[in-house]
Coordinates of C-alpha atoms and ligand atoms in Angstrom, one line a residue:
M2 CA 67.7 65.2 -58.2
K3 CA 68.6 67.2 -55.1
T4 CA 65.7 66.9 -52.7
H5 CA 64.7 68.9 -49.7
Y6 CA 61.7 67.4 -48.0
S7 CA 59.3 69.4 -45.8
Y8 CA 59.2 69.0 -42.1
W9 CA 56.0 67.0 -42.5
L10 CA 57.4 64.6 -45.1
K11 CA 60.5 63.9 -43.1
Q12 CA 58.3 63.1 -40.1
A13 CA 55.9 60.9 -42.2
L14 CA 58.8 59.0 -43.9
A15 CA 60.4 58.3 -40.5
D16 CA 57.3 56.3 -39.5
D17 CA 56.9 54.7 -43.0
S18 CA 58.3 51.4 -43.7
Q19 CA 57.0 51.2 -47.4
K20 CA 59.9 50.4 -49.7
I21 CA 60.5 52.5 -52.8
Q22 CA 59.4 50.7 -55.9
T23 CA 60.6 52.2 -59.2
L24 CA 59.5 51.3 -62.7
N25 CA 62.0 48.9 -64.5
G26 CA 60.7 47.7 -67.8
N27 CA 57.7 48.3 -70.0
I28 CA 54.1 47.8 -68.7
D29 CA 50.5 48.3 -69.9
A30 CA 47.8 50.1 -67.9
D31 CA 44.2 51.0 -68.2
V32 CA 44.9 54.3 -66.5
A33 CA 48.3 55.8 -65.9
I34 CA 48.4 58.7 -63.5
V35 CA 51.4 61.1 -63.4
G36 CA 52.0 62.6 -60.0
G37 CA 51.8 61.2 -56.5
G38 CA 50.1 64.0 -54.7
Y39 CA 46.5 64.2 -53.4
T40 CA 45.1 64.7 -56.9
G41 CA 46.7 61.7 -58.4
L42 CA 46.0 59.5 -55.3
W43 CA 42.3 60.5 -54.9
T44 CA 41.8 59.9 -58.7
A45 CA 43.4 56.4 -58.4
I46 CA 41.4 55.5 -55.3
E47 CA 38.1 56.7 -56.9
L48 CA 38.8 54.8 -60.0
K49 CA 39.5 51.5 -58.2
Q50 CA 36.5 52.0 -55.9
K51 CA 34.3 52.4 -58.9
Q52 CA 35.9 49.8 -61.2
P53 CA 38.1 47.4 -59.2
Q54 CA 39.2 45.5 -62.3
L55 CA 41.0 48.5 -63.8
K56 CA 44.8 48.4 -63.9
V57 CA 45.7 51.8 -62.4
V58 CA 49.3 52.9 -62.2
I59 CA 50.7 56.0 -60.5
I60 CA 54.2 57.3 -61.3
E61 CA 55.9 59.9 -59.1
R62 CA 59.2 61.5 -59.9
D63 CA 60.3 61.6 -56.3
R64 CA 58.4 60.3 -53.2
V65 CA 54.7 60.3 -52.8
G66 CA 54.0 63.6 -50.9
S67 CA 57.2 65.3 -52.1
G68 CA 55.1 68.0 -53.9
A69 CA 52.7 70.5 -52.4
S70 CA 50.7 67.6 -50.8
G71 CA 53.6 67.0 -48.3
Y72 CA 54.6 70.7 -48.0
N73 CA 51.3 72.5 -47.2
G74 CA 50.0 74.0 -44.0
G75 CA 47.5 71.1 -43.5
C76 CA 44.6 73.6 -43.2
L77 CA 41.4 71.9 -44.5
L78 CA 39.3 74.8 -45.8
T79 CA 36.4 75.1 -48.1
W80 CA 35.3 77.2 -51.0
S81 CA 32.5 78.9 -49.0
T82 CA 34.4 82.2 -48.8
K83 CA 34.9 82.0 -52.6
Y84 CA 31.1 81.9 -53.2
P85 CA 31.0 85.3 -55.0
T86 CA 33.7 84.3 -57.5
L87 CA 32.1 80.9 -58.1
K88 CA 28.7 82.6 -58.7
K89 CA 30.3 85.1 -61.1
L90 CA 32.0 82.4 -63.1
F91 CA 29.5 79.5 -63.0
G92 CA 26.1 80.9 -61.9
E93 CA 24.2 80.5 -58.6
Q94 CA 23.3 76.8 -58.8
Q95 CA 26.8 75.6 -59.7
A96 CA 28.4 77.9 -57.1
R97 CA 26.0 76.5 -54.5
W98 CA 26.9 73.0 -55.4
L99 CA 30.7 73.7 -55.3
V100 CA 30.5 75.3 -51.9
A101 CA 28.5 72.3 -50.6
E102 CA 30.8 69.9 -52.2
S103 CA 33.8 71.5 -50.7
E104 CA 32.3 71.2 -47.2
R105 CA 31.3 67.6 -47.9
A106 CA 34.9 66.9 -48.9
I107 CA 36.1 67.8 -45.4
F108 CA 33.9 65.3 -43.7
E109 CA 34.5 62.6 -46.4
I110 CA 38.2 62.9 -45.9
E111 CA 37.7 62.5 -42.1
Q112 CA 35.5 59.5 -42.7
F113 CA 37.9 58.0 -45.2
C114 CA 40.8 58.3 -42.8
Q115 CA 38.8 56.7 -40.0
Q116 CA 37.5 53.9 -42.2
H117 CA 41.0 53.1 -43.5
E118 CA 42.9 53.8 -40.3
I119 CA 45.0 56.6 -41.8
D120 CA 46.7 58.2 -38.8
A121 CA 47.1 61.7 -40.3
E122 CA 46.4 63.6 -37.1
L123 CA 43.3 64.9 -38.8
R124 CA 41.0 67.0 -36.6
C125 CA 37.9 68.5 -38.1
H126 CA 37.7 71.1 -35.4
G127 CA 36.6 74.0 -37.6
S128 CA 38.1 77.3 -38.7
Y129 CA 38.1 80.9 -37.6
Y130 CA 38.0 83.5 -40.3
T131 CA 39.0 86.8 -38.9
A132 CA 39.6 90.5 -39.4
T133 CA 42.5 92.1 -37.7
N134 CA 41.7 95.8 -38.5
P135 CA 38.8 98.0 -39.6
A136 CA 39.6 97.7 -43.3
Q137 CA 39.2 94.0 -43.1
S138 CA 36.0 94.1 -41.0
G139 CA 32.7 93.5 -42.6
G140 CA 34.0 91.6 -45.6
M141 CA 32.4 88.4 -44.7
Q142 CA 28.9 89.6 -43.9
P143 CA 27.6 89.9 -47.5
V144 CA 29.0 86.5 -48.4
I145 CA 27.4 84.9 -45.3
A146 CA 24.1 86.6 -46.2
E147 CA 24.2 85.0 -49.6
L148 CA 25.1 81.6 -48.2
E149 CA 22.3 81.9 -45.7
R150 CA 19.8 82.7 -48.5
L151 CA 20.9 79.6 -50.3
G152 CA 20.6 77.5 -47.1
I153 CA 24.3 76.5 -47.2
N154 CA 25.8 78.8 -44.6
S155 CA 28.0 77.1 -42.0
W156 CA 29.6 80.3 -40.6
Q157 CA 28.6 81.9 -37.3
S158 CA 29.8 85.1 -35.8
T159 CA 32.1 84.8 -32.8
N160 CA 31.9 87.1 -29.8
P161 CA 34.9 89.5 -30.2
Q162 CA 35.6 89.2 -26.5
Q163 CA 36.1 85.4 -26.8
L164 CA 38.2 85.6 -30.0
P165 CA 41.6 85.9 -28.3
G166 CA 40.9 82.8 -26.3
L167 CA 39.6 80.9 -29.3
T168 CA 42.3 81.9 -31.8
G169 CA 45.3 82.2 -29.4
S170 CA 45.9 85.8 -30.5
A171 CA 44.6 89.2 -29.4
V172 CA 45.1 90.8 -32.9
H173 CA 41.7 89.4 -34.2
K174 CA 38.9 92.0 -33.9
E175 CA 36.1 90.2 -35.7
G176 CA 35.7 86.5 -36.4
Y177 CA 33.5 83.9 -37.8
F178 CA 33.6 80.2 -37.1
S179 CA 32.7 77.3 -39.3
P180 CA 32.8 73.6 -38.2
A181 CA 33.4 72.5 -41.8
A182 CA 37.2 72.8 -41.6
G183 CA 40.1 71.4 -39.7
S184 CA 43.7 70.4 -39.8
V185 CA 45.9 67.5 -40.8
Q186 CA 49.5 66.4 -41.0
P187 CA 49.6 66.8 -44.8
A188 CA 52.4 64.3 -45.6
K189 CA 50.9 61.6 -43.4
L190 CA 47.6 62.1 -45.3
A191 CA 49.5 61.6 -48.6
R192 CA 51.4 58.6 -47.4
G193 CA 48.2 57.1 -45.9
L194 CA 46.3 57.6 -49.2
M195 CA 49.2 55.9 -50.9
R196 CA 48.9 52.9 -48.6
V197 CA 45.1 52.6 -49.2
A198 CA 45.6 53.0 -53.0
Q199 CA 48.0 50.1 -53.0
E200 CA 45.6 48.0 -50.9
L201 CA 43.0 48.7 -53.6
G202 CA 45.5 47.3 -56.1
V203 CA 47.0 50.5 -57.5
E204 CA 50.6 50.1 -58.6
I205 CA 52.7 53.0 -57.4
Y206 CA 56.2 53.7 -58.8
E207 CA 58.2 56.3 -57.0
Q208 CA 61.4 57.9 -58.3
T209 CA 59.9 57.4 -61.7
A210 CA 59.5 60.6 -63.7
M211 CA 57.6 60.9 -66.9
R212 CA 60.1 62.4 -69.3
K213 CA 57.9 62.5 -72.4
L214 CA 54.2 61.8 -73.2
S215 CA 53.4 60.4 -76.7
E216 CA 49.8 61.4 -77.3
T217 CA 49.0 58.3 -79.2
Q218 CA 46.3 55.7 -78.5
P219 CA 47.3 54.0 -76.3
A220 CA 49.4 56.8 -74.9
K221 CA 53.0 56.2 -74.2
L222 CA 54.6 57.5 -71.0
H223 CA 58.3 57.5 -71.3
T224 CA 60.4 57.1 -68.1
D225 CA 64.1 56.5 -67.6
K226 CA 63.8 52.8 -67.3
G227 CA 60.5 51.9 -69.0
V228 CA 57.5 52.9 -71.1
I229 CA 53.9 52.7 -69.9
S230 CA 51.3 52.1 -72.6
A231 CA 48.1 53.5 -71.2
K232 CA 44.5 53.6 -72.5
Q233 CA 43.9 56.6 -70.4
V234 CA 46.2 59.2 -68.8
V235 CA 45.7 61.6 -65.9
L236 CA 48.2 64.4 -65.5
A237 CA 48.2 65.3 -61.8
T238 CA 51.6 67.1 -61.7
N239 CA 50.5 70.4 -60.2
A240 CA 52.5 73.3 -61.6
W241 CA 55.2 70.9 -62.9
M242 CA 52.7 70.5 -65.7
L243 CA 54.1 73.7 -67.1
D244 CA 57.6 72.2 -67.5
Q245 CA 56.3 69.6 -70.0
F246 CA 53.2 71.5 -71.4
P247 CA 54.3 75.1 -71.8
E248 CA 50.9 76.0 -73.3
F249 CA 49.7 76.3 -69.6
K250 CA 52.4 78.8 -68.7
R251 CA 50.2 81.8 -68.9
N252 CA 47.4 80.2 -67.0
I253 CA 49.3 79.9 -63.8
V254 CA 51.6 82.0 -61.6
V255 CA 53.8 80.0 -59.2
V256 CA 53.8 81.8 -55.9
S257 CA 55.4 80.7 -52.6
S258 CA 53.7 80.0 -49.3
D259 CA 56.2 80.1 -46.4
M260 CA 55.9 78.4 -43.1
V261 CA 57.4 78.2 -39.7
I262 CA 56.8 75.6 -37.0
T263 CA 57.8 75.8 -33.3
K264 CA 59.3 73.2 -31.2
P265 CA 56.7 71.5 -28.8
V266 CA 55.3 74.2 -26.5
P267 CA 52.3 72.4 -25.2
D268 CA 52.0 74.3 -21.9
A269 CA 52.1 77.7 -23.6
L270 CA 49.5 76.5 -26.1
A271 CA 47.3 75.1 -23.4
A272 CA 47.4 78.4 -21.7
N273 CA 47.2 80.8 -24.6
G274 CA 47.0 78.9 -27.9
P275 CA 44.3 78.5 -30.6
Q276 CA 41.6 75.9 -30.2
P277 CA 43.3 72.6 -30.7
G278 CA 42.8 71.3 -34.2
A279 CA 41.1 74.4 -35.5
T280 CA 42.7 76.6 -38.2
V281 CA 42.8 80.4 -38.1
V282 CA 42.9 82.5 -41.2
D283 CA 42.9 86.3 -41.5
S284 CA 41.4 88.4 -44.2
R285 CA 44.5 89.5 -45.9
I286 CA 45.2 88.9 -49.6
F287 CA 48.6 87.5 -48.5
V288 CA 46.9 85.6 -45.8
H289 CA 48.3 84.5 -42.4
Y290 CA 47.1 81.0 -41.5
Y291 CA 48.0 79.0 -38.4
R292 CA 47.1 76.0 -36.2
D293 CA 48.5 73.8 -33.6
T294 CA 49.8 70.2 -34.0
L295 CA 49.0 67.1 -32.0
D296 CA 52.4 67.2 -30.4
G297 CA 51.9 70.7 -29.1
R298 CA 53.6 72.8 -31.8
L299 CA 52.3 76.0 -33.5
M300 CA 52.6 76.3 -37.3
L301 CA 52.2 79.7 -39.0
G302 CA 52.1 80.2 -42.8
K303 CA 52.0 83.2 -45.0
G304 CA 51.3 83.3 -48.7
G305 CA 52.4 85.6 -51.5
N306 CA 56.1 86.2 -50.8
H307 CA 58.1 84.9 -53.7
F308 CA 57.0 84.7 -57.4
S309 CA 58.8 82.4 -59.6
F310 CA 60.2 84.0 -62.8
A311 CA 59.1 82.0 -65.8
N312 CA 57.1 79.7 -63.5
K313 CA 60.0 77.5 -62.6
V314 CA 58.5 75.1 -60.0
S315 CA 61.2 72.9 -58.5
P316 CA 63.4 75.7 -57.1
M317 CA 60.3 76.8 -55.1
F318 CA 60.5 73.6 -53.0
K319 CA 63.9 74.0 -51.6
G320 CA 63.6 73.7 -47.9
E321 CA 64.4 76.7 -45.6
S322 CA 62.3 79.8 -46.3
R323 CA 64.1 82.9 -47.4
Y324 CA 61.3 84.9 -45.8
R325 CA 61.9 83.5 -42.3
A326 CA 62.6 87.0 -40.9
L327 CA 59.2 88.2 -42.3
L328 CA 57.4 85.2 -40.8
E329 CA 59.2 85.8 -37.4
R330 CA 57.8 89.4 -37.5
S331 CA 54.3 88.0 -38.1
F332 CA 54.8 85.4 -35.4
A333 CA 55.9 88.0 -32.8
W334 CA 52.9 90.2 -33.7
L335 CA 50.4 87.4 -33.5
F336 CA 51.8 85.6 -30.5
P337 CA 53.6 87.9 -28.1
Q338 CA 53.0 85.3 -25.4
L339 CA 55.5 83.0 -27.3
S340 CA 59.1 83.7 -28.4
T341 CA 60.5 83.5 -31.9
S342 CA 63.3 81.5 -30.4
D343 CA 60.6 78.7 -30.1
I344 CA 60.6 78.4 -33.9
Q345 CA 62.3 75.2 -34.8
E346 CA 62.1 75.2 -38.6
S347 CA 60.9 77.1 -41.7
W348 CA 60.2 75.9 -45.2
T349 CA 58.7 77.1 -48.4
G350 CA 56.8 75.7 -51.4
G351 CA 55.1 76.9 -54.6
S352 CA 51.4 77.2 -55.2
D353 CA 49.8 77.0 -58.6
R354 CA 47.8 80.3 -58.6
S355 CA 45.3 80.5 -61.5
T356 CA 43.6 83.7 -62.7
T357 CA 40.4 82.8 -60.9
G358 CA 41.9 81.3 -57.7
L359 CA 40.2 78.0 -58.6
P360 CA 41.5 74.8 -60.1
F361 CA 40.7 73.9 -63.7
F362 CA 40.3 70.5 -65.3
G363 CA 40.1 69.4 -68.9
S364 CA 41.4 67.1 -71.7
L365 CA 44.8 67.7 -73.1
H366 CA 44.8 69.0 -76.7
G367 CA 41.2 67.8 -77.0
H368 CA 42.2 64.1 -76.6
G369 CA 39.4 62.0 -75.1
H370 CA 42.0 59.9 -73.2
I371 CA 44.3 62.4 -71.5
Y372 CA 43.0 64.6 -68.7
Y373 CA 44.6 67.1 -66.3
G374 CA 43.8 69.1 -63.3
L375 CA 45.7 72.0 -61.6
G376 CA 45.4 75.5 -60.3
Y377 CA 44.2 74.9 -56.8
S378 CA 45.8 78.3 -55.8
G379 CA 46.8 77.3 -52.3
N380 CA 43.4 75.8 -51.4
G381 CA 43.8 72.2 -52.2
V382 CA 43.9 69.9 -49.2
A383 CA 40.2 69.3 -49.2
Q384 CA 39.5 70.4 -52.8
T385 CA 41.8 67.7 -54.4
R386 CA 39.2 65.2 -53.2
I387 CA 36.8 66.9 -55.6
G388 CA 39.5 67.0 -58.2
G389 CA 40.0 63.3 -57.9
K390 CA 36.3 62.7 -58.4
I391 CA 36.3 65.0 -61.5
L392 CA 39.3 63.3 -63.1
A393 CA 38.1 59.8 -62.3
S394 CA 34.6 60.6 -63.7
L395 CA 36.2 62.1 -66.9
T396 CA 38.4 59.1 -67.3
L397 CA 35.5 56.7 -67.0
G398 CA 33.5 58.7 -69.5
E399 CA 30.7 59.3 -67.0
D400 CA 28.0 61.9 -67.3
N401 CA 27.5 63.1 -63.8
A402 CA 27.7 66.3 -61.6
Y403 CA 31.5 66.1 -61.7
T404 CA 31.9 65.9 -65.4
R405 CA 29.3 68.6 -65.9
C406 CA 31.0 70.8 -63.2
G407 CA 32.0 74.3 -64.1
L408 CA 35.6 73.7 -63.2
N409 CA 35.8 71.2 -66.0
Q410 CA 36.2 73.8 -68.8
G411 CA 40.0 74.2 -68.9
P412 CA 41.8 77.4 -67.9
R413 CA 39.8 80.6 -67.7
G414 CA 42.2 83.4 -68.4
N415 CA 45.8 84.3 -69.0
F416 CA 48.4 86.2 -67.0
P417 CA 50.7 88.5 -69.1
P418 CA 53.8 86.8 -70.7
E419 CA 57.3 87.1 -69.1
P420 CA 59.0 89.4 -68.2
L421 CA 55.8 91.5 -67.8
R422 CA 54.2 88.8 -65.5
W423 CA 57.0 88.8 -63.0
L424 CA 57.5 92.6 -63.0
G425 CA 53.7 93.0 -62.7
A426 CA 53.6 90.4 -59.9
M427 CA 56.3 92.3 -58.0
M428 CA 54.5 95.6 -58.3
V429 CA 51.2 94.1 -57.2
R430 CA 52.9 92.2 -54.3
N431 CA 54.6 95.3 -53.0
A432 CA 51.4 97.3 -53.3
V433 CA 49.5 94.6 -51.4
R434 CA 52.2 94.6 -48.7
R435 CA 52.1 98.4 -48.4
K436 CA 48.3 98.4 -48.3
E437 CA 48.0 95.7 -45.7
H438 CA 50.7 97.4 -43.6
A439 CA 48.9 100.7 -43.8
E440 CA 45.5 99.1 -43.0
Q441 CA 46.9 97.4 -40.0
A442 CA 48.3 100.7 -38.7
E443 CA 44.9 102.3 -39.6
R444 CA 46.6 104.7 -42.0
R445 CA 45.3 105.9 -45.3
V446 CA 46.1 103.7 -48.3
S447 CA 47.3 105.4 -51.5
L448 CA 44.9 105.2 -54.5
I449 CA 47.6 103.5 -56.6
D450 CA 48.3 100.9 -54.0
R451 CA 44.6 100.3 -53.6
W452 CA 44.2 99.9 -57.4
L453 CA 47.3 97.6 -57.8
A454 CA 46.2 95.5 -54.9
E455 CA 42.8 94.9 -56.6
L456 CA 44.8 93.1 -59.4
A457 CA 45.9 90.5 -56.9
G458 CA 42.4 89.1 -57.2
P459 CA 40.3 87.3 -54.7
A460 CA 42.6 84.5 -53.3
G461 CA 43.1 84.4 -49.6
K462 CA 40.2 86.5 -48.5
A463 CA 36.4 86.5 -48.7
D464 CA 35.5 87.5 -52.2
K465 CA 33.6 90.6 -52.9
L466 CA 30.0 90.2 -54.0
Ligands
LIG511 C1 53.6 75.7 -49.1 C2 52.2 75.4 -49.4 C3 51.2 75.5 -48.4 C4 49.9 75.2 -48.7 N1 49.0 75.2 -47.7 C5 47.7 74.8 -47.9 C6 46.8 74.7 -46.8 O1 47.1 74.9 -45.7 N2 45.5 74.3 -47.2 C7 45.1 74.0 -48.4 O2 43.9 73.7 -48.7 N3 46.0 74.0 -49.4 C8 47.3 74.4 -49.2 N4 48.2 74.3 -50.2 C9 47.8 73.8 -51.5 C10 47.8 72.3 -51.6 O3 48.9 71.8 -50.9 C11 47.8 71.8 -53.0 O4 46.7 72.5 -53.7 C12 47.6 70.3 -53.2 O5 48.5 69.6 -52.4 C13 47.8 70.0 -54.7 O6 47.9 68.6 -54.8 P1 48.4 67.9 -56.2 O7 48.3 66.5 -56.0 O8 47.6 68.6 -57.3 O9 49.9 68.4 -56.4 P2 51.2 67.9 -55.7 O10 51.1 67.5 -54.3 O11 52.3 69.0 -55.9 O12 51.6 66.6 -56.6 C14 52.1 66.7 -57.9 C15 53.2 65.6 -57.9 O13 53.6 65.4 -59.3 C16 54.9 65.0 -59.2 N5 55.4 65.2 -60.6 C17 55.7 66.4 -61.2 N6 56.1 66.2 -62.4 C18 56.2 64.8 -62.6 C19 56.6 64.0 -63.7 N7 57.1 64.5 -64.9 N8 56.6 62.6 -63.5 C20 56.2 62.1 -62.3 N9 55.8 62.8 -61.3 C21 55.8 64.2 -61.4 C22 55.5 65.9 -58.2 O14 56.8 65.4 -57.7 C23 54.4 65.9 -57.1 O15 54.6 65.0 -56.1 C24 49.5 74.7 -50.0 C25 50.5 74.6 -51.0 C26 51.8 74.9 -50.7 C27 52.8 74.8 -51.8

């Protein structure tokens, strides 16, 4: 397997002395988890914390953190801006619970890292949600009013005059701040969770891919050098799930997020950068998101550039972004005080975008001993903590708020089949680009672009009520 690790994972592995352990031989397990990303790791940790005697095993086809969990922007964000979609899908009470749970997850992750001495550069310093043009302005107010009515609003309006100083960019015209957010070195978080899972007794086998799953009782997970017989199985393989279980192919579109990071520019950031440790997100559908790092770099990401034909996942994680020039244009626009020559590196990864913009969980083919969770849609750093609780609770056969949660009803809708999906995605992507370009220039958007852009759905911006 040819591997291109993200900037973060290379950095995390350089500080990591953990030896690679692969599976050699046949073993039994109470619970076998496939996938060494946040979802698999949190599930394992939750299981061991609840029932320490369980034998829990994780297999990861590459290194822990080599999927999205080591590739992402490290922006810890919540579902508060998705409240309208949550309410539409699951009703007010459940939506309220999910928003509150996503905020709780942020502080739980912070506390967990402190308690277990995970040095993941985590800073819960909040998030700015902004509008950069009149078309984007006002989108958050109705959402905030609803959150306020329910007593769960954490957003406060920011004085527009102070926004450039707080966000490090003069393009923001309107902004809201929530303290329930932050930033983290994502791969260090994944590797730290791996260490804690092992300390709790979880066996972790890297470079051990599941090639086939026999849906027997116990289930058999076939790898190149051994078979795991497991009473319970959790599939936490993100969009790679679609490679082995093509029935999910129409529930997910794999779409890239592309990122650039500068060399250390601490003086420039101290003078004109965003608030240290805070994340900044604009209101585009193909959102810009950025933050600083502890060693004085600036990271900028942008979603929605490349759509994978037939949902091939691995080629999406191939290192250097093919959209670097586009990101450089965004960078120059956002940060004229910096130079694009400060950019040290770019990379790209694929996000599992579901039809709702929310993850879904369920049992595979109705089996009561095989569970899965995917579809975080680019919002998973904090939300995988909830995913881990859902999957652990399902595995343990518990009846609680997590097993009764609205997300635990399998996929909720299909994208069209190929080649229509890819062609449609291209049409929508291009319409969104034209629309967002016109809006930024305060030009009129054509009706057809407006209509096509609506099809992109709510991800990346405050949902409409
Ligand atoms: C480029 C990018 C930027 C993002 N930015 C943000 C952000 O700033 N904030 C945010 O909240 N979210 C962000 N996300 C989303 C977030 O990273 C994900 O939702 C989250 O990491 C998903 O975790 P996971 O454990 O479900 O998946 P992954 O981390 O992808 O883990 C799945 C693992 O399964 C392994 N695997 C697959 N198949 C097999 C097999 N057959 N056998 C064994 N192992 C297998 C893979 O190698 C992988 O390590 C971003 C995503 C991407 C791609």
